[in-house]
Short mmCIF file of C-alpha atoms (C1' of nucleotides) in Angstrom, two decimals:
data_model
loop_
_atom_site.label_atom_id
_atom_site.label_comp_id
_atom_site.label_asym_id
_atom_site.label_seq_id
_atom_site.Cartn_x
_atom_site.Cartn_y
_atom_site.Cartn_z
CA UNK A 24 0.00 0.00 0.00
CA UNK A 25 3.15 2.56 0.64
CA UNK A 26 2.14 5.37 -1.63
CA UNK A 27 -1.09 4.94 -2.43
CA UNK A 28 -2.95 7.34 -2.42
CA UNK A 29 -6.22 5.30 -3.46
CA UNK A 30 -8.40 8.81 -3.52
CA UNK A 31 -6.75 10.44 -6.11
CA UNK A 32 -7.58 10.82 -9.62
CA UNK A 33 -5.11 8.46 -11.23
CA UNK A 34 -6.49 5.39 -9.62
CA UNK A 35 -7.80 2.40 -11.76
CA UNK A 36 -11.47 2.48 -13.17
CA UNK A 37 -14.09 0.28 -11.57
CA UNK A 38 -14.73 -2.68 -13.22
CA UNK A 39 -18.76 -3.78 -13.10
CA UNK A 40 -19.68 -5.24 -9.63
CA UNK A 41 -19.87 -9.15 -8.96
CA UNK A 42 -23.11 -10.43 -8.60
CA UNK A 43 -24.87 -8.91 -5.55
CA UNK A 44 -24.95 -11.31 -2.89
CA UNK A 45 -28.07 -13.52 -2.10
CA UNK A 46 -29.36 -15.61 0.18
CA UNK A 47 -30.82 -18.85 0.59
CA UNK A 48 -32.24 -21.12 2.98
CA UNK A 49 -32.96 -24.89 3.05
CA UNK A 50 -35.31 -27.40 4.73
CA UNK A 51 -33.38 -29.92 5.68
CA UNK A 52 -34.37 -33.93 6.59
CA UNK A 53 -33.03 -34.44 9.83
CA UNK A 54 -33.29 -38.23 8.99
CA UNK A 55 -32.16 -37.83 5.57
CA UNK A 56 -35.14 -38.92 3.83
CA UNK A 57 -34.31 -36.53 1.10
CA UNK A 58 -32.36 -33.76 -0.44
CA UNK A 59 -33.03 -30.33 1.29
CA UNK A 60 -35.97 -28.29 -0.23
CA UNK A 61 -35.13 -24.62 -0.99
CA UNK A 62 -37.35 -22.20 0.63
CA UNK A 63 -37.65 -19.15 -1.68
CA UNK A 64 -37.53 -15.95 0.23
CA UNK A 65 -41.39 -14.46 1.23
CA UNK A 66 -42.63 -17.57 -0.64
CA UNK A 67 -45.39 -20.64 0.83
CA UNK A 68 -43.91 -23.58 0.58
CA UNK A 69 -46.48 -26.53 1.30
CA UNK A 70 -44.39 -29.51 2.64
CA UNK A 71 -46.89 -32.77 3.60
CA UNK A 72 -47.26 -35.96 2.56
CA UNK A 73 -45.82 -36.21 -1.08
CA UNK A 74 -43.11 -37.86 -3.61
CA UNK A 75 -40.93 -35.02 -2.78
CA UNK A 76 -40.73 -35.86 1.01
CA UNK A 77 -40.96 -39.34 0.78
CA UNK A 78 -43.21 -38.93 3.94
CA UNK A 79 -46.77 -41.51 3.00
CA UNK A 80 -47.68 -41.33 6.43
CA UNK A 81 -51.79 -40.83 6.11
CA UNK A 82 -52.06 -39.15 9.62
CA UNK A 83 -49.87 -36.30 7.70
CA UNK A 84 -51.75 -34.11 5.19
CA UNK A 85 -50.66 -33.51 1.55
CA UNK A 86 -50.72 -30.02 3.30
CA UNK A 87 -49.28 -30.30 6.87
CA UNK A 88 -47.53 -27.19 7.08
CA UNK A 89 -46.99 -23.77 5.06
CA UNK A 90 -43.55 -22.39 5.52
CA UNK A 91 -42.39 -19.03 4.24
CA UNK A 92 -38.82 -18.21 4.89
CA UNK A 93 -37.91 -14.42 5.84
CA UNK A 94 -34.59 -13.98 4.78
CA UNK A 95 -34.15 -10.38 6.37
CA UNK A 96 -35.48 -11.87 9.77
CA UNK A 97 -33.54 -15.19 9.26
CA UNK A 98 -36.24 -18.25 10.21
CA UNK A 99 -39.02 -19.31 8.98
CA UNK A 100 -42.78 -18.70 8.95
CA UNK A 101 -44.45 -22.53 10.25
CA UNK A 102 -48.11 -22.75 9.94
CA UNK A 103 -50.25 -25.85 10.73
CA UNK A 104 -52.91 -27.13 8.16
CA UNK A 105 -53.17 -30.56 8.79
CA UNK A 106 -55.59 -32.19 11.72
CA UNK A 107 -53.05 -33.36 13.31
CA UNK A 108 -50.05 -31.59 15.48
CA UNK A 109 -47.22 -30.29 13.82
CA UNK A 110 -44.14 -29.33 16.65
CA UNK A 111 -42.10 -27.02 16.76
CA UNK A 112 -39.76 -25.82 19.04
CA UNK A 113 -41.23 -27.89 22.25
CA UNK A 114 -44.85 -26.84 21.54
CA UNK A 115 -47.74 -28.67 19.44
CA UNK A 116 -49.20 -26.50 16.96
CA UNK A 117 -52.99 -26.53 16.69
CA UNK A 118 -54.14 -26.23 13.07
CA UNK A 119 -53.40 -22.80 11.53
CA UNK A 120 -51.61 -21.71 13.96
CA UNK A 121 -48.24 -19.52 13.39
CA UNK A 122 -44.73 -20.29 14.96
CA UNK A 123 -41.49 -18.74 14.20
CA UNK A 124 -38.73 -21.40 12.82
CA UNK A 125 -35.53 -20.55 13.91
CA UNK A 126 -31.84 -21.81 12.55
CA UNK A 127 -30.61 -25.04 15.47
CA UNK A 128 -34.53 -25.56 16.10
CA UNK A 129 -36.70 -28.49 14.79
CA UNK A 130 -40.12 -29.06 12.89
CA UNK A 131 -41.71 -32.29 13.30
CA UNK A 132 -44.39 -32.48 10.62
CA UNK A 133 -46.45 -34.81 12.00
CA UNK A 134 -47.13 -36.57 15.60
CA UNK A 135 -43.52 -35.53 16.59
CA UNK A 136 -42.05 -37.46 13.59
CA UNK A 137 -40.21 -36.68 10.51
CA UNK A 138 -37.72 -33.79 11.54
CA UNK A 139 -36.31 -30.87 9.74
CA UNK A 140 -34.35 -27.76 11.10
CA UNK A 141 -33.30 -24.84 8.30
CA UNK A 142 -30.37 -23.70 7.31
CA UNK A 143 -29.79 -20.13 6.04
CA UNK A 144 -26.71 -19.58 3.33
CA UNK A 145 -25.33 -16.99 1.52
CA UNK A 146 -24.10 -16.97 -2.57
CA UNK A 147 -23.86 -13.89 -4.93
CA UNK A 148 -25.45 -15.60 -7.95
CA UNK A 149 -29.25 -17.25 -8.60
CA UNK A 150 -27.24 -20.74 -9.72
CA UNK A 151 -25.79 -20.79 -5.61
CA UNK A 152 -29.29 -20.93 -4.85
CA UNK A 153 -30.29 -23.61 -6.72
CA UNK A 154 -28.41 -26.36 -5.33
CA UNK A 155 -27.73 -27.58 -1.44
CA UNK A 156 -24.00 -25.96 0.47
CA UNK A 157 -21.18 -27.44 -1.50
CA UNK A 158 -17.72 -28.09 0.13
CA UNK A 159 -15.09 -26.07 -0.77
CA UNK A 160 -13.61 -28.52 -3.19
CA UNK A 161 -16.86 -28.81 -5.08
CA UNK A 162 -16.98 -25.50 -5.57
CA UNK A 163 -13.22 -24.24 -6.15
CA UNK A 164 -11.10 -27.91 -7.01
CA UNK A 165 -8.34 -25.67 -8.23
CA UNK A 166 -8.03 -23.01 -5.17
CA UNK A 167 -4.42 -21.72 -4.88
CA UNK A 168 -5.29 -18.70 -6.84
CA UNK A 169 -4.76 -15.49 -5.16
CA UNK A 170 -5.96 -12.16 -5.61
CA UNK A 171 -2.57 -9.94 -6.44
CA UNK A 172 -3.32 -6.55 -7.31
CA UNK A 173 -4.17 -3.51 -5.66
CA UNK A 174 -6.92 -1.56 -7.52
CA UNK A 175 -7.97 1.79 -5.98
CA UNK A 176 -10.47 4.16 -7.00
CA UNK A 177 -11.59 7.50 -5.67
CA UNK A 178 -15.34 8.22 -5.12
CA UNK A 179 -15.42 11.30 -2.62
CA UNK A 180 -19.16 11.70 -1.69
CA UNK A 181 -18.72 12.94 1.17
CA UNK A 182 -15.77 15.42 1.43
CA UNK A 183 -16.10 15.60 4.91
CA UNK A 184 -16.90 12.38 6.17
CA UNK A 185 -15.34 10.01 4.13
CA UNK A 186 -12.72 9.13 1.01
CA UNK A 187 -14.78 6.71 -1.05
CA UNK A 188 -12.22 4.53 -2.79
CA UNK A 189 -13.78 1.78 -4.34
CA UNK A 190 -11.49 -1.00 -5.35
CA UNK A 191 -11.63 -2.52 -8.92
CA UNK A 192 -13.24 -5.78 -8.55
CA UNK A 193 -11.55 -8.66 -9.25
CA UNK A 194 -13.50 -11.47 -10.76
CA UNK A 195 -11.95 -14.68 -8.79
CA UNK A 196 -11.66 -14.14 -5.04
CA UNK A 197 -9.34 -16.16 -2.90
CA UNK A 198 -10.20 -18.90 -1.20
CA UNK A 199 -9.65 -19.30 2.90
CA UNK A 200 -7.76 -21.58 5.12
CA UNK A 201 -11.50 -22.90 6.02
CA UNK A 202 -13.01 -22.78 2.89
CA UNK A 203 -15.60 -20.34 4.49
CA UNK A 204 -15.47 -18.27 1.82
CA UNK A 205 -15.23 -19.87 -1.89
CA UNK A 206 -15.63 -18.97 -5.18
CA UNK A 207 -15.83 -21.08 -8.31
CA UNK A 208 -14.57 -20.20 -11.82
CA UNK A 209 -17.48 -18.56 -13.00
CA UNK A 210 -16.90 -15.67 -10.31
CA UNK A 211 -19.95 -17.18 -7.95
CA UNK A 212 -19.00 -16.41 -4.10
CA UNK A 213 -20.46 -18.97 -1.59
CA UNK A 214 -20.09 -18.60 2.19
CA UNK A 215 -19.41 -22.15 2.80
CA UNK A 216 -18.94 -23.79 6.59
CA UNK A 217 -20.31 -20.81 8.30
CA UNK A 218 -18.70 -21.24 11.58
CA UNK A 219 -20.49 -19.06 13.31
CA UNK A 220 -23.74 -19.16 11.11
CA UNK A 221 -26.81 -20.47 11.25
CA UNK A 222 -27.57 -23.20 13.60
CA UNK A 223 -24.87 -21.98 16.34
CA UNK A 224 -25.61 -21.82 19.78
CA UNK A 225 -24.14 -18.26 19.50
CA UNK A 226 -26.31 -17.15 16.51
CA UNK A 227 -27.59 -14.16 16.97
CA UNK A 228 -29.66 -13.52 13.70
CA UNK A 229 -28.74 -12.62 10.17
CA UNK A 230 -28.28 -9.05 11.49
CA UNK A 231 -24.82 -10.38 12.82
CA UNK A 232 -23.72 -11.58 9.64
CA UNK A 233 -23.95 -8.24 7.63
CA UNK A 234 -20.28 -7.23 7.81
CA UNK A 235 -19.63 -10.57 6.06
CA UNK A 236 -22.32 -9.44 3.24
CA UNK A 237 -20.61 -5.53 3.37
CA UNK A 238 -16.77 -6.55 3.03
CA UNK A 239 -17.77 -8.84 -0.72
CA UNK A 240 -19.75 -5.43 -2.04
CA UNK A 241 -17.13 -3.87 -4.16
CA UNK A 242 -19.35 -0.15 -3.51
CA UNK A 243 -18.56 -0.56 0.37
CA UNK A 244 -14.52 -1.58 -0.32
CA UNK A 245 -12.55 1.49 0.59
CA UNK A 246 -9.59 -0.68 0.21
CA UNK A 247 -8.17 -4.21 -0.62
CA UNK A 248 -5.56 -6.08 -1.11
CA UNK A 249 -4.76 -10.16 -0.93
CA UNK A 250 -5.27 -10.36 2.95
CA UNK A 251 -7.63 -7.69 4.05
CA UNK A 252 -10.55 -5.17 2.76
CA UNK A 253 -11.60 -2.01 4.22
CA UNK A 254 -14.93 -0.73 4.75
CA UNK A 255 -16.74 1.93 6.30
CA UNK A 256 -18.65 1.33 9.30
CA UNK A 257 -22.19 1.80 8.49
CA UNK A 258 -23.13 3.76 10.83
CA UNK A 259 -20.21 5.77 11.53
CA UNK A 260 -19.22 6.83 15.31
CA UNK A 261 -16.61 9.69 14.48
CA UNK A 262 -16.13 11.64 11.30
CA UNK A 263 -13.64 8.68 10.24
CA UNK A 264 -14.89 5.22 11.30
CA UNK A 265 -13.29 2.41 9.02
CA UNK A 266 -13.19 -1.79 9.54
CA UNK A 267 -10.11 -3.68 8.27
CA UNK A 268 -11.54 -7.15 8.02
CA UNK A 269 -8.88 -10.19 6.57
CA UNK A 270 -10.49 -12.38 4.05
CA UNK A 271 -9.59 -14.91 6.47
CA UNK A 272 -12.68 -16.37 8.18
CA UNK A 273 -12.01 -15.34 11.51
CA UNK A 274 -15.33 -14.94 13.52
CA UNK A 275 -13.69 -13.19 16.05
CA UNK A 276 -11.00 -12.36 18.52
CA UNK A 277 -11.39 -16.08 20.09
CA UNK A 278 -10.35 -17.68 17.70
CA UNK A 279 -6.96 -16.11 17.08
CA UNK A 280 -3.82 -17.63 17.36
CA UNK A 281 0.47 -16.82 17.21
CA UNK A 282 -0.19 -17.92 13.37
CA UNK A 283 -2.76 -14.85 12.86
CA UNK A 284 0.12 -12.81 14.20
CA UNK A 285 1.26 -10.98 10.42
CA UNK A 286 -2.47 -11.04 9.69
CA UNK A 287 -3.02 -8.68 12.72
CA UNK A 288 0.34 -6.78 12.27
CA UNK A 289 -1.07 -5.67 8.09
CA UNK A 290 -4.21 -5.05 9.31
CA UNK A 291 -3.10 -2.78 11.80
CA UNK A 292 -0.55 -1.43 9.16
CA UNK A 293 -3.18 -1.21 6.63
CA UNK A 294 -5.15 1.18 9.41
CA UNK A 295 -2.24 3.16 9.91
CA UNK A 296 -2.04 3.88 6.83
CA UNK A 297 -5.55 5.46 6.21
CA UNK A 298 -4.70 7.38 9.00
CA UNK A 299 -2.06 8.49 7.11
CA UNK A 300 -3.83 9.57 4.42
CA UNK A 301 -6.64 10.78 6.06
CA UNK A 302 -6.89 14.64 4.92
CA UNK A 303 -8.05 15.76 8.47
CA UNK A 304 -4.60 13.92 9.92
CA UNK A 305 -3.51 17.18 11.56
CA UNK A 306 -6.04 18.02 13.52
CA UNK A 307 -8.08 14.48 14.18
CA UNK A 308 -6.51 11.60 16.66
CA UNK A 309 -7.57 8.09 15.68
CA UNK A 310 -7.74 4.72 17.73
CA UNK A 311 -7.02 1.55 16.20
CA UNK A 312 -8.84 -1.36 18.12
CA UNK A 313 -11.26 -4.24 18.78
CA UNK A 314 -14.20 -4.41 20.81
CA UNK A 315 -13.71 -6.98 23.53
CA UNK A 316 -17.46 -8.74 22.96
CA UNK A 317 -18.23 -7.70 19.53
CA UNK A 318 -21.52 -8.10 18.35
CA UNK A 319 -21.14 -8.69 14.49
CA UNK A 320 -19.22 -11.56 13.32
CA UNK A 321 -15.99 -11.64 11.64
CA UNK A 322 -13.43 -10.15 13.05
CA UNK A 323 -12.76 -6.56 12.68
CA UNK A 324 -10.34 -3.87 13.63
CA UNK A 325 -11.96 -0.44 14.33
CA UNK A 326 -10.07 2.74 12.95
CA UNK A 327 -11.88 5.55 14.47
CA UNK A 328 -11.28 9.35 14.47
CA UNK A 329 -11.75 10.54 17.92
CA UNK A 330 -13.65 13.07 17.39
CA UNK A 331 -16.92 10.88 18.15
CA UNK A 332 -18.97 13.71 15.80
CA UNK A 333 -21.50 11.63 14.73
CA UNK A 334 -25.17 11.40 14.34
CA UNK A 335 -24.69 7.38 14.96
CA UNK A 336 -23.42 8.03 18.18
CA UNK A 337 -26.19 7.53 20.47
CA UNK A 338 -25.92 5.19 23.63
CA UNK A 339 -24.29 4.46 26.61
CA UNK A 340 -23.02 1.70 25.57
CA UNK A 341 -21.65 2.84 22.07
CA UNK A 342 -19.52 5.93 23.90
CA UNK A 343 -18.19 2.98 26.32
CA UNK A 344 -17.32 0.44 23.56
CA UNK A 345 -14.97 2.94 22.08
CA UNK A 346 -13.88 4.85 25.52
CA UNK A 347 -13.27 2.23 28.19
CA UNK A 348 -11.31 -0.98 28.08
CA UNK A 349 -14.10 -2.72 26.21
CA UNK A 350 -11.84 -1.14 23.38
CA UNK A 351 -8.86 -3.38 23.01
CA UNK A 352 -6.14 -1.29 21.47
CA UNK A 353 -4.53 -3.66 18.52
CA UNK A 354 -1.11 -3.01 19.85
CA UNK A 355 -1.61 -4.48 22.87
CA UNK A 356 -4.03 -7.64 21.02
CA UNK A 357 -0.72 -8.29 18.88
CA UNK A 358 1.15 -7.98 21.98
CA UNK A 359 -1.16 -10.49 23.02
CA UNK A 360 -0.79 -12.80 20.49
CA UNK A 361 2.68 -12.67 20.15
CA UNK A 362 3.55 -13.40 24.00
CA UNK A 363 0.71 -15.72 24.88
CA UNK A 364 -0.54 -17.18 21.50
CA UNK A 365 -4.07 -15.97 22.37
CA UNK A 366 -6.21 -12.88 23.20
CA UNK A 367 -7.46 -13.24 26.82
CA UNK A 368 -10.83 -10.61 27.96
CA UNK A 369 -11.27 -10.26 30.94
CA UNK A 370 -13.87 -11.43 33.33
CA UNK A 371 -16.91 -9.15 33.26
CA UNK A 372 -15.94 -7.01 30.48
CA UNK A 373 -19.02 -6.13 29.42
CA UNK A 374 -19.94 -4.06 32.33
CA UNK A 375 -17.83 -1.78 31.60
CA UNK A 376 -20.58 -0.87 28.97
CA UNK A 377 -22.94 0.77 31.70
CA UNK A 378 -20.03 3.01 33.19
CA UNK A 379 -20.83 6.49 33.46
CA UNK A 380 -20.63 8.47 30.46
CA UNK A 381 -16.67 10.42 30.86
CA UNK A 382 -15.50 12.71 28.59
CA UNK A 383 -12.02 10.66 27.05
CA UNK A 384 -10.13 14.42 26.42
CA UNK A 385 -10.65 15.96 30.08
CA UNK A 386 -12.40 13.33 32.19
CA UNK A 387 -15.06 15.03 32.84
CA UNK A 388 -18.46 13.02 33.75
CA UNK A 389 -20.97 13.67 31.95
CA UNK A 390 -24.69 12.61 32.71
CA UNK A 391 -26.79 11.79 29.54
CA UNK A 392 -25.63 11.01 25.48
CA UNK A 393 -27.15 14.72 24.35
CA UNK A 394 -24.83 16.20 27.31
CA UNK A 395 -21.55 14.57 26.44
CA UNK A 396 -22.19 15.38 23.14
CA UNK A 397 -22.72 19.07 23.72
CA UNK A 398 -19.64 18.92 26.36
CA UNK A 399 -17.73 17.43 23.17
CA UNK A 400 -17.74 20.02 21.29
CA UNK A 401 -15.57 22.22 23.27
CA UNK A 402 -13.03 19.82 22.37
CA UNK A 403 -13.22 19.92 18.40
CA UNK A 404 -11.08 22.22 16.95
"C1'" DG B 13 -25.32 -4.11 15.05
"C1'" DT B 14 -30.14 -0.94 14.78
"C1'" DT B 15 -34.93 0.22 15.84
"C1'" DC B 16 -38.67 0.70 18.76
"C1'" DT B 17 -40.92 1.96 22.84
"C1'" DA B 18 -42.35 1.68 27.81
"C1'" DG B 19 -41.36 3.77 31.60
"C1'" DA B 20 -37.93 6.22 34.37
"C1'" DA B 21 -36.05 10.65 35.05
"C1'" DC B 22 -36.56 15.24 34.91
"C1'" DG C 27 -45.57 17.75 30.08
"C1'" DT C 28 -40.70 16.21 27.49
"C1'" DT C 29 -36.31 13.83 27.37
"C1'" DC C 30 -33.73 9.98 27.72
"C1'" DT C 31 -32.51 5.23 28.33
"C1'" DA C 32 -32.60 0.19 28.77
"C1'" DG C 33 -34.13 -3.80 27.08
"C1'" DA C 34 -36.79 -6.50 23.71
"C1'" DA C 35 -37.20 -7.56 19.09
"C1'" DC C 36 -35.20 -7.99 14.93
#
DNA sequence: GTTCTAGAAC
DNA sequence: GTTCTAGAAC
C-alpha cells in the first residue's frame, strides 16, 4: 500500500460489480429422507405428505404445514394445516396456527415425527441458490489462486466524512484456510462452513452476519488487497470510522492464534495507513482497536477518528465500547498474540458498557448522550 | 449491530 | 408535560 494514495484521480477504473450477494435457505431432513428443499424468500412452501418428502404417512396431510422463509429476519414462517399436530420448538401447533422457525430448532411435521431444522446460506449468484452448500472442493477444485493486485479508486461523496475509494473488482476471489469463503470459476462467491452461522448456539440472527455481506460489495470496499478489505462502518461513530476485516474467516478475537500474528500486524498497518492519508490527519486523533465482545461476526479492527462527531453516536453503551477498556487497542491484542498465542478478555468485560458516560479528552463526567455530546464540542477544533 | 418503545427521570 | 434510556425484538 506505501504510496497509495487510493483517492486520487489516477487510480484504476471500476470494473462492473460481482453479482450482488443472495441468500438462501434450506429445509433440511433431519433423517435424511431426502435432499433439502429450498425455501424461496417471502414464498409458501407446502411440505406434507408427497413424492418429494418421501413422507406416505396418512395421519400427515398432503398439506401439513406452510412455511415461508424471511430472509431479512432469518427463520421461517411454520403454519399448521393438517388435523393433526405439527411441533415445533417444544410446543404442538394446533391447526393454523403460526410459529417462528428458527436456525438449530426443529419441525416435526407430523405426531412428533419426521424432523427438519433450516439452514440459512449466503451466494452472490441465482445458480448458488439452486443447489444444497457445497464443500469447498466442489466449488473451487483448483483453489491456490490469489488475488494480487491492488486496484484503488476515488469516489469522494462525502468530502467531509469520508474518502470513497472503491477497489476494482476482481473477478476470482481467494479462497480461505477454512473454505468459508469460496468462489468457483465462473466468479460465484459462496459462504461455505459458516462457523459461526446459522444453527450456532451463538447465533444471533442474520443481522450479525452483515459485515460478512458488506466486506464482498465492491461499492462498500474502501480498500483491498490479498489479505484484508476495508470498509466503512455503516453507521459511523466519528467523522472517520473504518473496519479492516482479513479475508480470512475469523469470527472473532477467540479464535486467534500466534499464526494470525502478520495477519493482525497488516491489518493494523493497513489502518495506519488510512490514518495516514486521512486529509483531516492534523487536527483528528484516531484509535485503532477491537471491541472486547463484539456483536457482528468476523473479526474486525476499528479505525476511528476521535472526534466521536456523529449522528450514529447515540448510547451508553456505544460511547463505552470505544472509551473504556471494552476497546482493546490492537497493539496491545498483537502484543497479546505474540507473548501468549491468544487474546485473553477479561472477566466481566461487558460491564464496563454501563459506566458512566466520561468525557475521554478531560475526564469530565458527563450525565446523559445529548450532554456529552454538547460537552464534546468544546473539544473539536 | 439498529430500531422501537415503555417507563424512568426530569 | 418532554427527554432519555434500557431492554426486547429484529
Amino acid at each position: 500500500m506505501s504510496g497509495v494514495r487510493p483517492w486520487q484521480s489516477n487510480a484504476s477504473p471500476v470494473s462492473p460489480a460481482a453479482g450482488s450477494i443472495m441468500r438462501v435457505c434450506w429445509l433440511v431432513s433431519k433423517d435424511g429422507r431426502h435432499q433439502p428443499i429450498r425455501l424461496a424468500h417471502a414464498v409458501c412452501v407446502m411440505i406434507g405428505r408427497s413424492p418429494e418428502t418421501k413422507i406416505t404417512d396418512k395421519k400427515c396431510s398432503r398439506h401439513q404445514v406452510q412455511l415461508k422463509a424471511d430472509y431479512n429476519k432469518g427463520y421461517v414462517l411454520v403454519k399448521q394445516l393438517g388435523i393433526n399436530p405439527s411441533y415445533v420448538n417444544s410446543e404442538d401447533l394446533r391447526r393454523d396456527q403460526e410459529v417462528k422457525l428458527k436456525p438449530g430448532q426443529d419441525l416435526y411435521v407430523v405426531n412428533r415425527l419426521y424432523p427438519y431444522t433450516i439452514r440459512f446460506e449466503e451466494g452472490t449468484s441465482d445458480r448458488d441458490t439452486l443447489s444444497p452448500k457445497r464443500t469447498h472442493e466442489e466449488i473451487c477444485p483448483n483453489s491456490s489462486s490469489k488475488m494480487s493486485n491492488k486496484h484503488l479508486k476515488t469516489e469522494d461523496s462525502n468530502p467531509r466524512q469520508y474518502h470513497t475509494f472503491n477497489s476494482k473488482s476482481e473477478e476470482k476471489k481467494e479462497k480461505t484456510k477454512d473454505g468459508h469463503l469460496a468462489e468457483n470459476s465462473s466468479n460465484s462467491v459462496t459462504l461455505v462452513n459458516s462457523s459461526d452461522a446459522s444453527g450456532q448456539k451463538d447465533f444471533k440472527g442474520m443481522w450479525s452476519q452483515g459485515l460478512k455481506v458488506s466486506m464482498q460489495d465492491p461499492k462498500m470496499q474502501v480498500y483491498k488487497d490479498d489479505k484484508v478489505v476495508v470498509i466503512k462502518d455503516k453507521y459511523p461513530k466519528a467523522r472517520f470510522h473504518w473496519l479492516v476485516l482479513p479475508w480470512e474467516s475469523l469470527s472473532n478475537l477467540k479464535v486467534v492464534r500466534r499464526d494470525h500474528l502478520t495477519l493482525l500486524q497488516h491489518m493494523h498497518q493497513v489502518g495506519q495507513k488510512l490514518v495516514q492519508e486521512c486529509l483531516d490527519t492534523d487536527t483528528l486523533k484516531f484509535r485503532l482497536g477491537y471491541h472486547a465482545i463484539p456483536s457482528m461476526s468476523h473479526i474486525h479492527l476499528h479505525v476511528i477518528s476521535q472526534d466521536f462527531d456523529s449522528p450514529c453516536l447515540k448510547t451508553k453503551k456505544h460511547w463505552n465500547s470505544f472509551n473504556t477498556d471494552y476497546f482493546l487497542e490492537s497493539e496491545d491484542v498483537m502484543k497479546m498474540v505474540e507473548q501468549n498465542g491468544k487474546v485473553t478478555v477479561k472477566d466481566g468485560i461487558a460491564e464496563l458498557l454501563k459506566l458512566p458516560l466520561m468525557c475521554h479528552v478531560c475526564q469530565q463526567q458527563q450525565s446523559t448522550i445529548p450532554q456529552l455530546k454538547q460537552h464534546l464540542k468544546k473539544h473539536l477544533s
